[in-house]
Tab-separated table of C-alpha atoms (C1' of nucleotides) in Angstrom:
chain	number	residue	atom	x	y	z
A	1352	MET	CA	107.641	105.293	53.742
A	1353	ASP	CA	109.929	102.410	52.920
A	1354	GLY	CA	109.912	99.327	55.073
A	1355	PRO	CA	111.780	99.927	58.306
A	1356	ARG	CA	115.550	99.660	58.218
A	1357	TRP	CA	116.155	96.987	60.820
A	1358	LEU	CA	119.474	96.842	62.617
A	1359	ASP	CA	122.125	94.826	60.851
A	1360	GLU	CA	124.304	92.454	62.787
A	1361	ARG	CA	126.881	95.015	63.849
A	1362	GLU	CA	124.298	97.536	64.903
A	1363	ASP	CA	122.315	94.955	66.782
A	1364	ARG	CA	125.400	93.800	68.601
A	1365	ALA	CA	126.168	97.336	69.701
A	1366	TRP	CA	122.611	98.082	70.750
A	1367	ARG	CA	122.042	94.892	72.697
A	1368	GLY	CA	125.487	95.084	74.195
A	1369	TYR	CA	124.912	98.617	75.306
A	1370	ARG	CA	121.688	97.729	77.027
A	1371	ARG	CA	123.061	94.680	78.722
A	1372	MET	CA	126.095	96.582	79.917
A	1373	ARG	CA	123.885	99.348	81.180
A	1374	ARG	CA	121.809	96.984	83.227
A	1375	LEU	CA	124.615	94.885	84.683
A	1376	LEU	CA	126.781	97.881	85.465
A	1377	ASP	CA	123.918	99.549	87.210
A	1378	LEU	CA	123.089	96.542	89.317
A	1379	GLU	CA	126.671	95.991	90.359
A	1380	LEU	CA	127.516	99.610	91.117
A	1381	ALA	CA	124.300	100.051	93.060
A	1382	ARG	CA	124.917	96.870	94.992
A	1383	GLU	CA	128.440	97.810	96.011
A	1384	LEU	CA	127.499	101.375	96.847
A	1385	MET	CA	124.701	100.250	99.099
A	1386	GLN	CA	126.811	97.613	100.754
A	1387	ASP	CA	129.874	99.782	101.317
A	1388	ALA	CA	128.314	103.133	102.011
A	1389	GLY	CA	124.620	102.632	102.655
A	1390	LEU	CA	123.725	104.907	99.768
A	1391	SER	CA	121.606	104.338	96.668
A	1392	GLU	CA	122.888	105.659	93.352
A	1393	PRO	CA	120.380	108.519	93.385
A	1394	ASP	CA	121.520	109.391	96.913
A	1395	TYR	CA	125.114	109.414	95.792
A	1396	ASP	CA	124.385	111.533	92.752
A	1397	VAL	CA	122.598	114.158	94.804
A	1398	LEU	CA	125.341	114.297	97.397
A	1399	SER	CA	128.044	114.334	94.792
A	1400	ASP	CA	126.492	117.154	92.787
A	1401	LEU	CA	126.006	119.188	95.935
A	1402	SER	CA	129.537	118.614	97.130
A	1403	GLU	CA	130.954	119.844	93.809
A	1404	THR	CA	129.227	123.151	94.252
A	1405	PRO	CA	131.084	126.103	95.796
A	1406	ASP	CA	128.813	126.505	98.765
A	1407	GLN	CA	127.584	122.928	99.110
A	1408	ARG	CA	124.123	124.210	98.335
A	1409	LEU	CA	121.888	124.652	95.294
A	1410	ARG	CA	118.413	125.768	94.371
A	1411	LEU	CA	116.113	122.806	93.974
A	1412	SER	CA	115.356	123.558	90.359
A	1413	GLU	CA	119.012	124.106	89.532
A	1414	LEU	CA	119.920	120.741	90.990
A	1415	ALA	CA	117.009	119.063	89.237
A	1416	ASP	CA	118.142	120.484	85.894
A	1417	ARG	CA	121.706	119.341	86.372
A	1418	MET	CA	120.614	115.857	87.266
A	1419	LEU	CA	117.954	115.649	84.573
A	1420	TRP	CA	115.369	114.849	87.213
A	1421	SER	CA	111.855	116.156	87.488
A	1422	ARG	CA	111.326	118.683	90.246
A	1423	SER	CA	108.794	116.453	91.816
A	1424	ARG	CA	111.174	113.547	91.957
A	1425	LEU	CA	113.872	115.662	93.499
A	1426	SER	CA	111.488	117.164	96.019
A	1427	HIS	CA	110.389	113.720	97.180
A	1428	HIS	CA	113.930	112.450	97.262
A	1429	ILE	CA	115.229	115.423	99.190
A	1430	SER	CA	112.508	114.928	101.773
A	1431	ARG	CA	113.699	111.391	102.320
A	1432	MET	CA	117.335	112.406	102.497
A	1433	GLN	CA	116.402	115.156	104.903
A	1434	GLN	CA	114.815	112.584	107.189
A	1435	ARG	CA	118.125	110.796	107.240
A	1436	GLY	CA	120.019	113.971	108.026
A	1437	LEU	CA	122.048	114.058	104.811
A	1438	VAL	CA	120.746	117.389	103.542
A	1439	THR	CA	118.651	120.293	104.771
A	1440	ARG	CA	116.247	122.692	103.127
A	1441	GLU	CA	116.806	126.411	103.500
A	1442	GLU	CA	114.731	129.358	102.405
A	1443	CYS	CA	115.968	131.341	99.458
A	1444	ALA	CA	116.731	134.960	100.329
A	1445	THR	CA	116.128	136.361	96.867
A	1446	ASP	CA	113.047	134.365	95.921
A	1447	GLY	CA	110.314	133.609	98.409
A	1448	ARG	CA	109.138	130.554	96.497
A	1449	GLY	CA	112.532	129.056	96.297
A	1450	SER	CA	114.050	126.313	98.339
A	1451	ILE	CA	117.730	125.626	98.737
A	1452	VAL	CA	119.175	122.204	99.363
A	1453	ALA	CA	122.318	122.153	101.437
A	1454	LEU	CA	124.692	119.405	102.404
A	1455	THR	CA	124.844	118.738	106.142
A	1456	PRO	CA	128.128	117.757	107.784
A	1457	ALA	CA	126.807	114.195	107.930
A	1458	GLY	CA	126.010	114.387	104.232
A	1459	ARG	CA	129.496	115.599	103.445
A	1460	ARG	CA	131.033	112.814	105.500
A	1461	ALA	CA	128.801	110.317	103.693
A	1462	VAL	CA	129.966	111.319	100.185
A	1463	GLU	CA	133.542	111.647	101.207
A	1464	SER	CA	133.611	108.217	102.660
A	1465	ALA	CA	131.654	106.718	99.761
A	1466	ALA	CA	133.547	108.364	96.913
A	1467	PRO	CA	136.838	106.448	96.877
A	1468	GLY	CA	135.131	103.084	96.855
A	1469	HIS	CA	132.628	104.154	94.269
A	1470	VAL	CA	135.257	105.544	91.924
A	1471	ALA	CA	137.253	102.361	92.375
A	1472	ALA	CA	134.201	100.336	91.408
A	1473	VAL	CA	133.612	102.462	88.323
A	1474	ARG	CA	137.220	101.849	87.341
A	1475	ARG	CA	137.119	98.161	88.083
A	1476	HIS	CA	133.929	97.459	86.185
A	1477	LEU	CA	134.205	99.931	83.351
A	1478	ILE	CA	136.997	102.456	82.910
A	1479	ASP	CA	139.966	100.173	83.457
A	1480	LEU	CA	138.492	97.619	81.061
A	1481	LEU	CA	138.631	100.002	78.119
A	1482	THR	CA	141.493	100.661	75.748
A	1483	PRO	CA	142.492	104.312	75.362
A	1484	THR	CA	140.819	104.326	71.967
A	1485	GLU	CA	137.597	102.954	73.373
A	1486	LEU	CA	137.640	105.428	76.212
A	1487	ALA	CA	138.036	108.283	73.760
A	1488	ALA	CA	135.330	106.859	71.518
A	1489	LEU	CA	132.915	106.569	74.425
A	1490	GLY	CA	133.611	110.172	75.371
A	1491	THR	CA	133.096	111.508	71.870
A	1492	LEU	CA	130.120	109.411	70.983
A	1493	SER	CA	128.214	110.065	74.154
A	1494	ARG	CA	128.852	113.759	73.809
A	1495	ARG	CA	127.447	113.698	70.289
A	1496	VAL	CA	124.355	111.776	71.357
A	1497	VAL	CA	123.799	114.095	74.307
A	1498	ASP	CA	124.099	117.171	72.125
A	1499	HIS	CA	121.710	115.732	69.611
A	1500	LEU	CA	119.098	114.962	72.222
A	1501	THR	CA	119.580	118.236	74.038
A	1502	ASP	CA	119.170	120.455	70.992
A	1503	ARG	CA	116.147	118.454	70.067
A	1504	THR	CA	114.376	118.911	73.373
A	1505	GLU	CA	115.162	122.579	73.536
A	1506	ALA	CA	113.977	123.121	69.993
A	1507	ALA	CA	110.821	121.116	70.610
A	1508	GLY	CA	110.039	122.483	74.070
B	577	MET	CA	146.098	101.354	100.295
B	578	ASP	CA	147.198	104.336	98.242
B	579	GLY	CA	144.930	107.311	97.926
B	580	PRO	CA	142.150	106.625	95.470
B	581	ARG	CA	142.935	107.006	91.798
B	582	TRP	CA	140.402	109.613	90.778
B	583	LEU	CA	139.276	109.822	87.189
B	584	ASP	CA	141.446	111.973	84.972
B	585	GLU	CA	139.870	114.365	82.512
B	586	ARG	CA	139.421	111.857	79.717
B	587	GLU	CA	137.985	109.229	81.996
B	588	ASP	CA	135.666	111.687	83.640
B	589	ARG	CA	134.452	112.881	80.288
B	590	ALA	CA	133.639	109.335	79.225
B	591	TRP	CA	131.952	108.441	82.496
B	592	ARG	CA	129.815	111.556	82.751
B	593	GLY	CA	129.020	111.429	79.072
B	594	TYR	CA	127.934	107.851	79.327
B	595	ARG	CA	125.601	108.575	82.193
B	596	ARG	CA	124.082	111.611	80.594
B	597	MET	CA	123.580	109.782	77.329
B	598	ARG	CA	122.012	106.913	79.175
B	599	ARG	CA	119.518	109.139	80.885
B	600	LEU	CA	118.567	111.297	77.914
B	601	LEU	CA	118.319	108.356	75.552
B	602	ASP	CA	116.123	106.542	77.979
B	603	LEU	CA	113.793	109.448	78.472
B	604	GLU	CA	113.438	110.109	74.776
B	605	LEU	CA	112.974	106.509	73.697
B	606	ALA	CA	110.464	105.894	76.454
B	607	ARG	CA	108.586	109.046	75.561
B	608	GLU	CA	108.308	108.187	71.894
B	609	LEU	CA	107.420	104.579	72.548
B	610	MET	CA	104.624	105.547	74.903
B	611	GLN	CA	103.321	108.216	72.588
B	612	ASP	CA	103.446	106.149	69.407
B	613	ALA	CA	102.576	102.712	70.690
B	614	GLY	CA	101.203	103.069	74.208
B	615	LEU	CA	103.944	100.824	75.578
B	616	SER	CA	106.555	101.395	78.269
B	617	GLU	CA	110.103	100.222	77.612
B	618	PRO	CA	109.679	97.263	79.979
B	619	ASP	CA	106.480	96.336	78.153
B	620	TYR	CA	108.274	96.499	74.840
B	621	ASP	CA	111.190	94.429	76.075
B	622	VAL	CA	108.930	91.673	77.344
B	623	LEU	CA	106.917	91.575	74.142
B	624	SER	CA	109.984	91.743	71.989
B	625	ASP	CA	111.769	88.905	73.792
B	626	LEU	CA	108.664	86.783	73.590
B	627	SER	CA	108.154	87.464	69.920
B	628	GLU	CA	111.708	86.389	69.118
B	629	THR	CA	111.064	83.008	70.601
B	630	PRO	CA	110.000	80.098	68.369
B	631	ASP	CA	106.680	79.529	70.008
B	632	GLN	CA	105.987	83.024	71.293
B	633	ARG	CA	106.140	81.631	74.790
B	634	LEU	CA	108.720	81.169	77.537
B	635	ARG	CA	109.044	79.936	81.065
B	636	LEU	CA	108.864	82.776	83.533
B	637	SER	CA	112.291	82.116	84.947
B	638	GLU	CA	113.816	81.750	81.499
B	639	LEU	CA	112.420	85.114	80.460
B	640	ALA	CA	113.520	86.700	83.725
B	641	ASP	CA	117.065	85.446	83.204
B	642	ARG	CA	117.232	86.730	79.647
B	643	MET	CA	116.011	90.138	80.688
B	644	LEU	CA	118.124	90.315	83.829
B	645	TRP	CA	115.001	90.894	85.878
B	646	SER	CA	114.106	89.415	89.240
B	647	ARG	CA	111.380	86.796	89.137
B	648	SER	CA	109.279	88.903	91.394
B	649	ARG	CA	109.495	91.898	89.125
B	650	LEU	CA	108.596	89.845	86.101
B	651	SER	CA	105.719	88.181	87.897
B	652	HIS	CA	104.245	91.557	88.876
B	653	HIS	CA	104.790	92.970	85.427
B	654	ILE	CA	103.277	89.973	83.667
B	655	SER	CA	100.190	90.283	85.867
B	656	ARG	CA	99.742	93.854	84.711
B	657	MET	CA	100.312	92.985	81.062
B	658	GLN	CA	97.883	90.123	81.422
B	659	GLN	CA	95.238	92.568	82.628
B	660	ARG	CA	95.756	94.495	79.438
B	661	GLY	CA	95.460	91.376	77.313
B	662	LEU	CA	99.009	91.463	75.937
B	663	VAL	CA	100.133	88.120	77.347
B	664	THR	CA	98.633	85.085	79.067
B	665	ARG	CA	99.893	82.628	81.630
B	666	GLU	CA	99.791	78.922	80.872
B	667	GLU	CA	100.609	75.899	82.965
B	668	CYS	CA	103.810	74.080	82.223
B	669	ALA	CA	103.228	70.495	81.110
B	670	THR	CA	106.611	69.184	82.226
B	671	ASP	CA	106.915	70.991	85.557
B	672	GLY	CA	103.932	71.452	87.779
B	673	ARG	CA	105.439	74.467	89.531
B	674	GLY	CA	106.196	76.254	86.311
B	675	SER	CA	104.337	79.020	84.594
B	676	ILE	CA	104.615	79.895	80.936
B	677	VAL	CA	104.121	83.355	79.528
B	678	ALA	CA	102.686	83.484	76.035
B	679	LEU	CA	102.066	86.311	73.629
B	680	THR	CA	98.409	86.874	72.774
B	681	PRO	CA	97.391	87.947	69.278
B	682	ALA	CA	96.873	91.438	70.663
B	683	GLY	CA	100.348	91.327	72.159
B	684	ARG	CA	101.817	90.261	68.854
B	685	ARG	CA	100.001	93.060	67.043
B	686	ALA	CA	101.275	95.506	69.653
B	687	VAL	CA	104.962	94.664	69.169
B	688	GLU	CA	104.656	94.437	65.447
B	689	SER	CA	103.128	97.827	65.206
B	690	ALA	CA	105.544	99.335	67.725
B	691	ALA	CA	108.756	97.840	66.391
B	692	PRO	CA	109.372	99.851	63.214
B	693	GLY	CA	108.946	103.173	65.005
B	694	HIS	CA	111.047	102.075	67.933
B	695	VAL	CA	113.889	100.846	65.765
B	696	ALA	CA	113.730	104.072	63.813
B	697	ALA	CA	114.016	106.016	67.057
B	698	VAL	CA	116.998	103.955	68.163
B	699	ARG	CA	118.625	104.732	64.849
B	700	ARG	CA	117.762	108.406	64.913
B	701	HIS	CA	118.990	109.024	68.430
B	702	LEU	CA	121.909	106.636	68.625
B	703	ILE	CA	122.955	104.231	65.901
B	704	ASP	CA	122.919	106.610	62.954
B	705	LEU	CA	124.897	109.174	64.935
B	706	LEU	CA	127.886	106.867	65.286
B	707	THR	CA	130.784	106.374	62.916
B	708	PRO	CA	131.464	102.768	61.908
B	709	THR	CA	134.474	102.810	64.205
B	710	GLU	CA	132.440	104.022	67.141
B	711	LEU	CA	129.757	101.475	66.471
B	712	ALA	CA	132.327	98.696	66.476
B	713	ALA	CA	133.970	100.088	69.609
B	714	LEU	CA	130.642	100.209	71.414
B	715	GLY	CA	129.972	96.618	70.441
B	716	THR	CA	133.347	95.364	71.596
B	717	LEU	CA	133.587	97.379	74.743
B	718	SER	CA	130.123	96.569	75.979
B	719	ARG	CA	130.714	92.908	75.328
B	720	ARG	CA	133.894	93.030	77.394
B	721	VAL	CA	132.187	94.800	80.273
B	722	VAL	CA	129.270	92.388	80.174
B	723	ASP	CA	131.585	89.387	80.207
B	724	HIS	CA	133.557	90.823	83.069
B	725	LEU	CA	130.452	91.419	85.161
B	726	THR	CA	128.879	88.106	84.238
B	727	ASP	CA	131.883	85.970	85.175
B	728	ARG	CA	132.154	87.904	88.355
B	729	THR	CA	128.596	87.290	89.460
B	730	GLU	CA	128.720	83.643	88.564
B	731	ALA	CA	131.993	83.168	90.390
B	732	ALA	CA	130.695	85.043	93.430
B	733	GLY	CA	127.222	83.469	93.469
C	1071	DG	C1'	108.388	55.995	99.540
C	1072	DC	C1'	109.145	59.684	102.356
C	1073	DA	C1'	111.513	63.523	105.497
C	1074	DG	C1'	114.381	67.392	104.189
C	1075	DT	C1'	115.928	70.492	100.905
C	1076	DT	C1'	115.823	73.043	96.646
C	1077	DT	C1'	113.433	75.431	93.005
C	1078	DG	C1'	109.706	78.203	90.642
C	1079	DG	C1'	106.590	81.351	91.231
C	1080	DT	C1'	103.329	84.435	93.864
C	1081	DT	C1'	102.271	87.744	97.202
C	1082	DG	C1'	102.204	91.821	100.401
C	1083	DA	C1'	104.608	95.514	102.459
C	1084	DC	C1'	107.327	98.974	101.399
C	1085	DA	C1'	110.571	102.243	98.591
C	1086	DT	C1'	110.809	104.894	94.690
C	1087	DG	C1'	109.237	107.567	90.486
C	1088	DT	C1'	105.505	109.929	87.727
C	1089	DC	C1'	101.734	112.777	86.898
C	1090	DA	C1'	98.297	116.191	87.890
C	1091	DT	C1'	97.205	119.677	90.892
C	1092	DC	C1'	97.872	123.394	94.111
C	1093	DA	C1'	99.551	127.491	96.656
C	1094	DA	C1'	102.602	131.080	96.871
C	1095	DG	C1'	105.472	134.366	94.777
C	1096	DC	C1'	107.381	136.583	90.993
C	1097	DT	C1'	106.883	139.632	86.616
C	1098	DA	C1'	104.952	142.353	82.938
C	1099	DG	C1'	101.342	145.053	80.717
C	1100	DG	C1'	98.050	148.276	81.429
D	473	DC	C1'	99.540	149.911	91.701
D	474	DC	C1'	97.210	145.590	90.409
D	475	DT	C1'	96.087	141.879	88.111
D	476	DA	C1'	96.881	137.860	84.610
D	477	DG	C1'	99.962	134.563	83.817
D	478	DC	C1'	104.167	132.131	84.586
D	479	DT	C1'	107.490	129.787	87.794
D	480	DT	C1'	108.804	127.266	91.937
D	481	DG	C1'	108.221	123.791	94.887
D	482	DA	C1'	105.119	120.619	97.626
D	483	DT	C1'	101.750	117.143	97.771
D	484	DG	C1'	98.610	113.050	97.003
D	485	DA	C1'	97.204	109.429	94.124
D	486	DC	C1'	98.907	106.128	91.561
D	487	DA	C1'	102.387	103.010	88.768
D	488	DT	C1'	106.369	100.502	89.184
D	489	DG	C1'	110.329	97.950	91.429
D	490	DT	C1'	112.468	95.549	95.543
D	491	DC	C1'	112.710	92.589	99.331
D	492	DA	C1'	111.407	88.974	102.209
D	493	DA	C1'	108.030	85.604	103.386
D	494	DC	C1'	105.488	82.088	101.676
D	495	DC	C1'	103.454	77.927	99.145
D	496	DA	C1'	103.604	74.079	96.356
D	497	DA	C1'	105.852	71.026	93.346
D	498	DA	C1'	109.916	68.394	92.550
D	499	DC	C1'	114.364	66.491	93.527
D	500	DT	C1'	117.683	63.858	97.103
D	501	DG	C1'	119.259	60.338	99.852
D	502	DC	C1'	118.167	56.992	102.861
DNA sequence: GCAGTTTGGTTGACATGTCATCAAGCTAGG
DNA sequence: CCTAGCTTGATGACATGTCAACCAAACTGC
């Protein structure tokens, strides 16, 4: 083992910048989403994933996998959203263990009314600030990192 | 108001990619850090910020500002880290209200032993996967986003 | 100096996320 | 069949983060 290769100035700038951006962007998007639509980011993500699905409904585990959430987390979260009438749980016809999460009409209205403002915020605070080159770079680079981490986990698991 | 400008394919790719990367990177880095050093990412960040400071100590509010944490969060977290002997609280000589967080020897040993592995992980899963162009783009773009959000909050606040 | 306000930090109640465990149901090997 | 082992989802205990209320020290202007 050599001594560790610390980050040089350029690398450090990218790494710190990334983390700071991450944090500030998160705070701001969450703040606006809550203020404008009464939804947390996790709420929005659940609703949005469900609404993109043909039947507005998904198996719990399927949804958890898509969102990269633990089943337990999703189960808790769905219970809370169910209390608020945004989603319901249904039994799965083909698998007695299974549970299906479905968007309620209220849930659908909630995403639909939240989406335009949220997308606008994402544009305002991120997308519209990037040059075309940067946008492309972000797309390519994140894809590469995701692939790297995904292969790794699958190989390891 | 026109209809909302949804994200086109390139924008969507960047936005989804960014979020997925964010999540996977976080999970993996946190996992390795906990396994190798017994520290959570928040723990590491606190220790690391403190260790970069001349005297290994900072005012609570100063540290909170640097980390973009609420004072309350930091106060809670410092209490827990204090229990574990990683930091101590000291009175502030110049301001009777103030509290100073200082690294203990154990805390210093903890960061020092964690740092090489953590930096290596950051390299392995992010930095070393990027081309020089991408690295530069990430640095520039995140800086721009951070500036945008920072001005905004200061102007609004 | 000293009432009123601001600032720094703590605290408790509550929301959220994680982990270990459990029950029920599926599935495969005999 | 039928049973051992895996999968699905729920649950409770606990760790962490947020929010609002609070206290005490320190400015502010008279």
